[in-house]
Coordinates of C-alpha atoms and ligand atoms in Angstrom, one line a residue:
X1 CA 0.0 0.0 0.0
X2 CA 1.3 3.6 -0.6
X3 CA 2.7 5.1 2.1
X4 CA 0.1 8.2 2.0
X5 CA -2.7 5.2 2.4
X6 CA -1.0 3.7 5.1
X7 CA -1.4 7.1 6.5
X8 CA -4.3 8.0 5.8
X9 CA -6.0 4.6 7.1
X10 CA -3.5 5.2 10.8
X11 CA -5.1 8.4 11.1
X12 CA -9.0 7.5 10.2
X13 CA -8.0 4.4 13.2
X14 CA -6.9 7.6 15.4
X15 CA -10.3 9.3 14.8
X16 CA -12.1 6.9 15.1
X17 CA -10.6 5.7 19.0
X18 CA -9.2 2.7 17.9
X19 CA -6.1 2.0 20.0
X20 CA -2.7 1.6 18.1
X21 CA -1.2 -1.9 19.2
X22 CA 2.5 -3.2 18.5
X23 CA 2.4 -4.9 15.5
X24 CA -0.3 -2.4 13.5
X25 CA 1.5 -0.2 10.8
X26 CA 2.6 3.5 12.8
X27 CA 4.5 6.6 11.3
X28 CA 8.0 6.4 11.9
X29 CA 7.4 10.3 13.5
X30 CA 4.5 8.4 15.9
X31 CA 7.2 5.6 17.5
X32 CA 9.6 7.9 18.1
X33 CA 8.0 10.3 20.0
X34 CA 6.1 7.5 21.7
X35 CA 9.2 5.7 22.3
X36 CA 10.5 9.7 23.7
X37 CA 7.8 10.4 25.9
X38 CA 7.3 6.6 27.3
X39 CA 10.8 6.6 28.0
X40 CA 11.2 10.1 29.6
X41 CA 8.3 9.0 31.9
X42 CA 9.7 5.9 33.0
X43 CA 12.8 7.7 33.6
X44 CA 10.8 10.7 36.1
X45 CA 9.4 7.6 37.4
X46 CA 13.3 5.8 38.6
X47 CA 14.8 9.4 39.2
X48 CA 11.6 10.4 41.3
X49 CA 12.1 8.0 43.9
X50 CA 15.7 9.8 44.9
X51 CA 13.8 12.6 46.8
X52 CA 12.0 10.8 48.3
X53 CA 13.8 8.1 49.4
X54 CA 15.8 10.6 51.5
X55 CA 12.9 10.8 54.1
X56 CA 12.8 7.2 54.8
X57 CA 15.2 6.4 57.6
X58 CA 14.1 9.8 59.2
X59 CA 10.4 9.5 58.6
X60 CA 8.8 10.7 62.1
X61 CA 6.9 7.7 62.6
X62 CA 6.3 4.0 62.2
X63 CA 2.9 4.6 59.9
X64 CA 5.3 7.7 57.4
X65 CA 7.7 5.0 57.3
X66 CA 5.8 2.1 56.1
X67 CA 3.4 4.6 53.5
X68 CA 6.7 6.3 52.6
X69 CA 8.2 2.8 51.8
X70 CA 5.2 1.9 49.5
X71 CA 5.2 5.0 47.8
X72 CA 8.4 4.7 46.6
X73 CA 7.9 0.8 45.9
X74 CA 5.0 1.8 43.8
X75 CA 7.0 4.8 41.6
X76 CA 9.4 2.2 40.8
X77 CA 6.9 -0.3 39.2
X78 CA 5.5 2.8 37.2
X79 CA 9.1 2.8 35.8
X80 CA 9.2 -1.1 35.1
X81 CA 5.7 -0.8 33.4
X82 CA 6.5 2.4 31.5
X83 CA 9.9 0.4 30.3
X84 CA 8.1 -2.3 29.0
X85 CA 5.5 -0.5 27.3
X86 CA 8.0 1.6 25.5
X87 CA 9.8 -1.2 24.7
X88 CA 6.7 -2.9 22.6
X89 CA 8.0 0.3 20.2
X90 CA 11.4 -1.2 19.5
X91 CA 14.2 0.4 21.9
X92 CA 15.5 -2.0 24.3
X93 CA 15.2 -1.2 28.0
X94 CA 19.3 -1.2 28.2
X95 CA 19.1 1.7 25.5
X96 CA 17.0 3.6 27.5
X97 CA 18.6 3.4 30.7
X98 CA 22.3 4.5 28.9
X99 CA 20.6 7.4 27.6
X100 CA 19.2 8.0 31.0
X101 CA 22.3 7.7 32.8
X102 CA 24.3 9.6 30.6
X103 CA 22.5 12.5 30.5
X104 CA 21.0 12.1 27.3
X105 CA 17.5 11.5 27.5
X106 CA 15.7 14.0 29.7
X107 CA 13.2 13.1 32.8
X108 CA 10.6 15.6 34.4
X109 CA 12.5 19.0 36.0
X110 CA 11.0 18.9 39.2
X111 CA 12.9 15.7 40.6
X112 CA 16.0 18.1 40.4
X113 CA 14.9 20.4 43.5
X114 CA 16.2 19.2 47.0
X115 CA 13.3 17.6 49.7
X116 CA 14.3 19.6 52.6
X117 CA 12.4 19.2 55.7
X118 CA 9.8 16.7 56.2
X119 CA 7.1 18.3 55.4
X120 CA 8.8 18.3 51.9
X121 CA 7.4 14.6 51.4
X122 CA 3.4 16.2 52.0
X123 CA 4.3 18.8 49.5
X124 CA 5.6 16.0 46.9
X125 CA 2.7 13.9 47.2
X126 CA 0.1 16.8 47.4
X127 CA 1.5 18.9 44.5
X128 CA 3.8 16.8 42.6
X129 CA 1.6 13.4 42.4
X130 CA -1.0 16.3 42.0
X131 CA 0.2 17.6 38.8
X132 CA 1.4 13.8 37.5
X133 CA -2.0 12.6 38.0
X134 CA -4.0 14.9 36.5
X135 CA -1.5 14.6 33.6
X136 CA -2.4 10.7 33.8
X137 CA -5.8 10.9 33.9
X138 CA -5.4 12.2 30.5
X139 CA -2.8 9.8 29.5
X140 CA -5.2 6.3 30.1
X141 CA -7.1 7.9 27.1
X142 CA -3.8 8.1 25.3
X143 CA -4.1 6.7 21.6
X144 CA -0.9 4.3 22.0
X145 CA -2.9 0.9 23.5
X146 CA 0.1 -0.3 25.7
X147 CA 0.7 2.6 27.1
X148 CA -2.8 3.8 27.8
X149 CA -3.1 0.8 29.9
X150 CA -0.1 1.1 32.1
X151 CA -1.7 4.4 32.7
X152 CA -5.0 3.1 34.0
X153 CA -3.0 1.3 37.0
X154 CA -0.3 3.9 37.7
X155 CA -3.6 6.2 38.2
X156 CA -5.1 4.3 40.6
X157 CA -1.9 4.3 43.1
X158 CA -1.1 7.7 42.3
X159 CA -4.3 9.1 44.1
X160 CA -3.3 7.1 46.7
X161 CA 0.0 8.9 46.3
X162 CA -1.7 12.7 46.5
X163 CA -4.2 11.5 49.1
X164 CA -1.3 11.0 51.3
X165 CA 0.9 13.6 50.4
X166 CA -2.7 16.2 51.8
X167 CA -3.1 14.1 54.7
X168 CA 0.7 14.2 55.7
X169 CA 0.5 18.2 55.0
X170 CA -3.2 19.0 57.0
X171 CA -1.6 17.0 59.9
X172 CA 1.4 19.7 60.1
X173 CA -1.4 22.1 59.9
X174 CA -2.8 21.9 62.3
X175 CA -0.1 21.6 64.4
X176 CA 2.3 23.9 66.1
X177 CA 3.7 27.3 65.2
X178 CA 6.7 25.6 63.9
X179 CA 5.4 22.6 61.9
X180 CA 3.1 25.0 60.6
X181 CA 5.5 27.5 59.6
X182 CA 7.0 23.8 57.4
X183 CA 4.1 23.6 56.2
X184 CA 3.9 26.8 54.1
X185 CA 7.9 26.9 53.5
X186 CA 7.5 23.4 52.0
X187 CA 4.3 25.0 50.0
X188 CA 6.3 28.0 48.6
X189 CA 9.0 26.0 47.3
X190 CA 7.1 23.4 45.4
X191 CA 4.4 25.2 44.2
X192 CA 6.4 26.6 41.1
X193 CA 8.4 24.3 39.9
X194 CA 5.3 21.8 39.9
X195 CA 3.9 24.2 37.3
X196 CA 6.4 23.9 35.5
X197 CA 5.5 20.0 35.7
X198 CA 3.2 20.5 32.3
X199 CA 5.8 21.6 30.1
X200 CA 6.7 24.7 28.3
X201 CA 3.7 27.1 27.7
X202 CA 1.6 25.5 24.9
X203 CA 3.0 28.5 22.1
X204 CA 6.6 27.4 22.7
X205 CA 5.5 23.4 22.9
X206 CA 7.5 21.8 20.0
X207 CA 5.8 18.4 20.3
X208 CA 1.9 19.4 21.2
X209 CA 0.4 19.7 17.9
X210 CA 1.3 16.6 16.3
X211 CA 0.9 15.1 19.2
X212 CA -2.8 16.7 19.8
X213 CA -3.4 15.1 16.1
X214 CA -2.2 11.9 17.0
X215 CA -4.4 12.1 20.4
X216 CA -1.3 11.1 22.3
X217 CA -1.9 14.2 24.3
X218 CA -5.4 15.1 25.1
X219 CA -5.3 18.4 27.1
X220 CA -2.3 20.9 26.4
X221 CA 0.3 21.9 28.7
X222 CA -1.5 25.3 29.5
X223 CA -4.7 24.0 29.3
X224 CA -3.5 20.9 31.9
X225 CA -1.8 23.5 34.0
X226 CA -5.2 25.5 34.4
X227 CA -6.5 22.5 35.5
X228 CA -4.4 21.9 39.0
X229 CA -4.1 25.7 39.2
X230 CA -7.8 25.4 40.1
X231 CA -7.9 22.7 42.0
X232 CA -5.3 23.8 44.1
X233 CA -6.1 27.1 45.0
X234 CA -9.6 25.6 46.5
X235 CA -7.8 22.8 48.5
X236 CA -5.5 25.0 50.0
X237 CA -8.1 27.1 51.8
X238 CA -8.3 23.7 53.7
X239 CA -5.3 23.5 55.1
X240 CA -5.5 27.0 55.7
X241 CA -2.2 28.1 53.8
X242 CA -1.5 30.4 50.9
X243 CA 0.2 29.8 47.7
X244 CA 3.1 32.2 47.1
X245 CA 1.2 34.0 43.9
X246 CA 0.2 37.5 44.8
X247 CA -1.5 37.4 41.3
X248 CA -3.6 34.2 42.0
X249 CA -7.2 35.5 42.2
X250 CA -10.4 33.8 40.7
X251 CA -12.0 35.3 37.1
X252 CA -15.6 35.3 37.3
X253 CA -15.5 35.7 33.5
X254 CA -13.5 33.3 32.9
X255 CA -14.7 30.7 35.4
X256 CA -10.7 30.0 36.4
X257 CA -8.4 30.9 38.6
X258 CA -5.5 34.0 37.1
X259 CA -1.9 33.1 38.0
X260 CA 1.0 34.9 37.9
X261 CA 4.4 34.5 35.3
X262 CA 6.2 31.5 36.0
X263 CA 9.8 31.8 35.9
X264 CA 11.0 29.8 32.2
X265 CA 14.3 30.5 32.7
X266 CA 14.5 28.5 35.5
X267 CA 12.8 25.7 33.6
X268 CA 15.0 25.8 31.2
X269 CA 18.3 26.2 33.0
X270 CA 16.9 23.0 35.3
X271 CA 15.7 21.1 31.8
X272 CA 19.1 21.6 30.4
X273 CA 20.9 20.0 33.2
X274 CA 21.1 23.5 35.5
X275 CA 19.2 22.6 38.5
X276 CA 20.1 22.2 42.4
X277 CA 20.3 18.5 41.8
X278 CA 20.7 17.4 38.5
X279 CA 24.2 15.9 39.0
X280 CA 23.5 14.4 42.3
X281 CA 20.7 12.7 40.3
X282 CA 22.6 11.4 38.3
X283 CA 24.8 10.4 40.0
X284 CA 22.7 8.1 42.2
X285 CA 21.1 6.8 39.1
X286 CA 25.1 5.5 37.7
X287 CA 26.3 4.3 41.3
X288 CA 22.8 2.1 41.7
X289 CA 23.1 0.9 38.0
X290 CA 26.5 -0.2 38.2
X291 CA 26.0 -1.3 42.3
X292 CA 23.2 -3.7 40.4
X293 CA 25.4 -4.9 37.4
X294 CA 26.2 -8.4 39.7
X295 CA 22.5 -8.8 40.1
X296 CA 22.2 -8.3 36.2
X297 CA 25.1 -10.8 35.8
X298 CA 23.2 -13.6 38.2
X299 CA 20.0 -13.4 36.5
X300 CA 21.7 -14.0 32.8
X301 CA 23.7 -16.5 34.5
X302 CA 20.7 -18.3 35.9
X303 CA 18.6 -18.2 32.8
X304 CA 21.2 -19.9 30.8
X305 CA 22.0 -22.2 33.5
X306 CA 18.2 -23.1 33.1
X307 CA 18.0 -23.2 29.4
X308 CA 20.9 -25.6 29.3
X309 CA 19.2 -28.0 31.7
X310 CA 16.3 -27.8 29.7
X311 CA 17.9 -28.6 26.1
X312 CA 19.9 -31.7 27.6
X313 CA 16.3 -33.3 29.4
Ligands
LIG1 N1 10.7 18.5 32.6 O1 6.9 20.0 23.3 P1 6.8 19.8 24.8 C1 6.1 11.3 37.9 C2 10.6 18.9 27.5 S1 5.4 12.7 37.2 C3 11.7 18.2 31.6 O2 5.6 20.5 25.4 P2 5.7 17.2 25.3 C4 6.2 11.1 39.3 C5 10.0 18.0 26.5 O3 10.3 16.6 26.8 C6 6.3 13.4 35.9 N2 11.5 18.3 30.3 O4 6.9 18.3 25.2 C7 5.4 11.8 40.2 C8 10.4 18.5 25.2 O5 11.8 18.1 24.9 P3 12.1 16.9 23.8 C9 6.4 12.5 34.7 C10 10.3 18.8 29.9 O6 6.3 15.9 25.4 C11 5.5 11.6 41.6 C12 10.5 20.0 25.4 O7 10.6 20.2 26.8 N3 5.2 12.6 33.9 O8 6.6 10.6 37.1 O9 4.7 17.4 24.2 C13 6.5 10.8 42.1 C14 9.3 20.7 24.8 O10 8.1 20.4 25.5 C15 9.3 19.1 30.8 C16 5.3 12.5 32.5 O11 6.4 12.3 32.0 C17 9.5 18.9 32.2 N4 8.6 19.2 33.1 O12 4.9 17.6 26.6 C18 7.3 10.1 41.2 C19 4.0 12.5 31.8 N5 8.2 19.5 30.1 O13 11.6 15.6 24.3 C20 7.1 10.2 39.8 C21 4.1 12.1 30.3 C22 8.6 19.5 28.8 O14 11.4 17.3 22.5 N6 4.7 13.2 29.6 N7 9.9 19.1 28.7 O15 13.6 17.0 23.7 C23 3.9 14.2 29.0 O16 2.7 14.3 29.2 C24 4.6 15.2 28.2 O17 5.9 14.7 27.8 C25 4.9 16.6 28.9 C26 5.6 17.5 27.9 C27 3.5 17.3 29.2 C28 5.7 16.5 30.1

């Protein structure tokens, strides 16, 4: 078939919400910046449990620990799921992961800010798994069929994730002067950079249109960023804080909330390697990988061992 049919019928699938599996015929342009986008979640996924993990040993109590523990369990199977969906797409998970830990392929800004006090892991949950999910939501709708349904899982856990993350925060606020005063410090340092979550504002968004076409994204980055803008600036009257935007104020006419100019040069400077902890980042990411390469060597050891007991039975 010509290659403008071949199109043409991928496109008409697309229209018509018809998921695109494996094997069907896909634009070269369509698997790569599947494979891009797959990958560079899986990748936020690994790289966002470093901040976290940090809180662990000092969580303040048995019950932090143990939720603490499973939320950072969980973000790492988001990673293995995401790998192997973007594998179906024809780059090997070892590909991936060099790319990842040589700086090459890029993974979501805001794991490259420090988690400072405790109250940091509230903010994280609240905000960041916040800002992921509604993201997400969009993404189980995604037109790519294997990664659609990794979605619809990674969903479910991540409200479990946000839930959490207000709980642990309404907790501090309501508490004293000083775990209050966490409270909103831990607020006014997240709250930008997880707006820069969605991506560069949709007129400097290289990737938006096409993908808007090929209903890989359903919502733009502004339009997604709208989204938790409002949502957050109700749920914060109930922990009684304040986000740190003197030009957040609800439009009647507009039926949303206004927000003020978010910093893109920070974004930028972070997204091109620039950012408080980029290098410690990745550095944690090349001492684990090449801490696990015995573990890598055992399992390829152990499968052969097995496959040559099974050809000579
Ligand atoms: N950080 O054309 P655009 C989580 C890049 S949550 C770094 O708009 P696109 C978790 C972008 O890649 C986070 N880079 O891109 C939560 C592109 O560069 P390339 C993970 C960014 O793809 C809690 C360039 O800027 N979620 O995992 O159409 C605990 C131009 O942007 C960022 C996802 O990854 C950024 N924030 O839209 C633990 C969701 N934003 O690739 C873990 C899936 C943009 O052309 N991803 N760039 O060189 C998406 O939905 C989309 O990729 C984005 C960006 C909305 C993020």
């Amino acid at each position: 078939m010509p290659i403008e049919d071949l199109e043409k019928a991928f496109q008409n699938k697309i229209d018509n919400e018809i998921k695109i599996e494996p094997r069907d015929w896909m634009p070269e342009a369509y698997r790569k910046t599947n494979t891009r986008q797959i990958s560079q979640h899986a990748h936020s996924e690994v790289v966002g449990m470093l901040p976290e993990s940090n809180w662990i040993s000092r969580a303040p109590s048995l019950k932090r620990k143990a939720i603490l523990i499973a939320k950072v369990q969980d973000e790492g199977g988001h990673g293995l799921y995401l790998y192997a969906a973007a594998e179906t797409l024809g780059t090997g998970r070892e590909q991936m992961i060099d790319d990842l830990n040589s700086g090459k392929a890029k993974y979501s800004s805001i794991f490259n800010y420090p988690t400072l006090t405790w109250a940091d892991m509230g903010a994280v949950g609240w905000l960041v798994d916040g800002a992921a999910i509604l993201n997400q939501v969009m993404l189980c709708r995604t037109s790519y069929g294997p990664y659609a349904r990794a979605m619809v899982r990674i969903c479910k856990e991540e409200s479990f994730h946000q839930r959490q993350g207000f709980e642990s925060l309404l907790v501090l606020s309501k508490g004293t002067d000083e775990q209050k005063a966490m409270c909103q410090d831990a607020i006014n340092r997240w709250w930008w950079p997880s707006l820069m979550m969605f991506g560069p504002k949709d007129s400097e968004s290289t990737n938006s249109d096409q993908s808007m076409k090929w209903k890989i994204k359903r919502k733009t980055n502004d339009e997604l960023r709208q989204n938790f803008v409002d949502m957050i600036a109700e749920q914060i009257k109930l922990l009684g804080m304040k986000l740190p935007d003197p030009d957040l104020k609800w439009n009647e006419e507009k039926k949303h909330y206004d927000y003020g100019e978010i910093n893109w040069e920070e974004f930028w400077s972070v997204v091109k390697g620039n950012g408080p902890c980029n290098r410690q980042r990745l550095d944690a990411r090349n001492k684990a990988h090449n801490e696990g390469a015995w573990v890598r060597e055992a399992a390829i050891a152990y499968a052969e061992k097995k496959k040559n007991k099974q050809t000579a039975a």
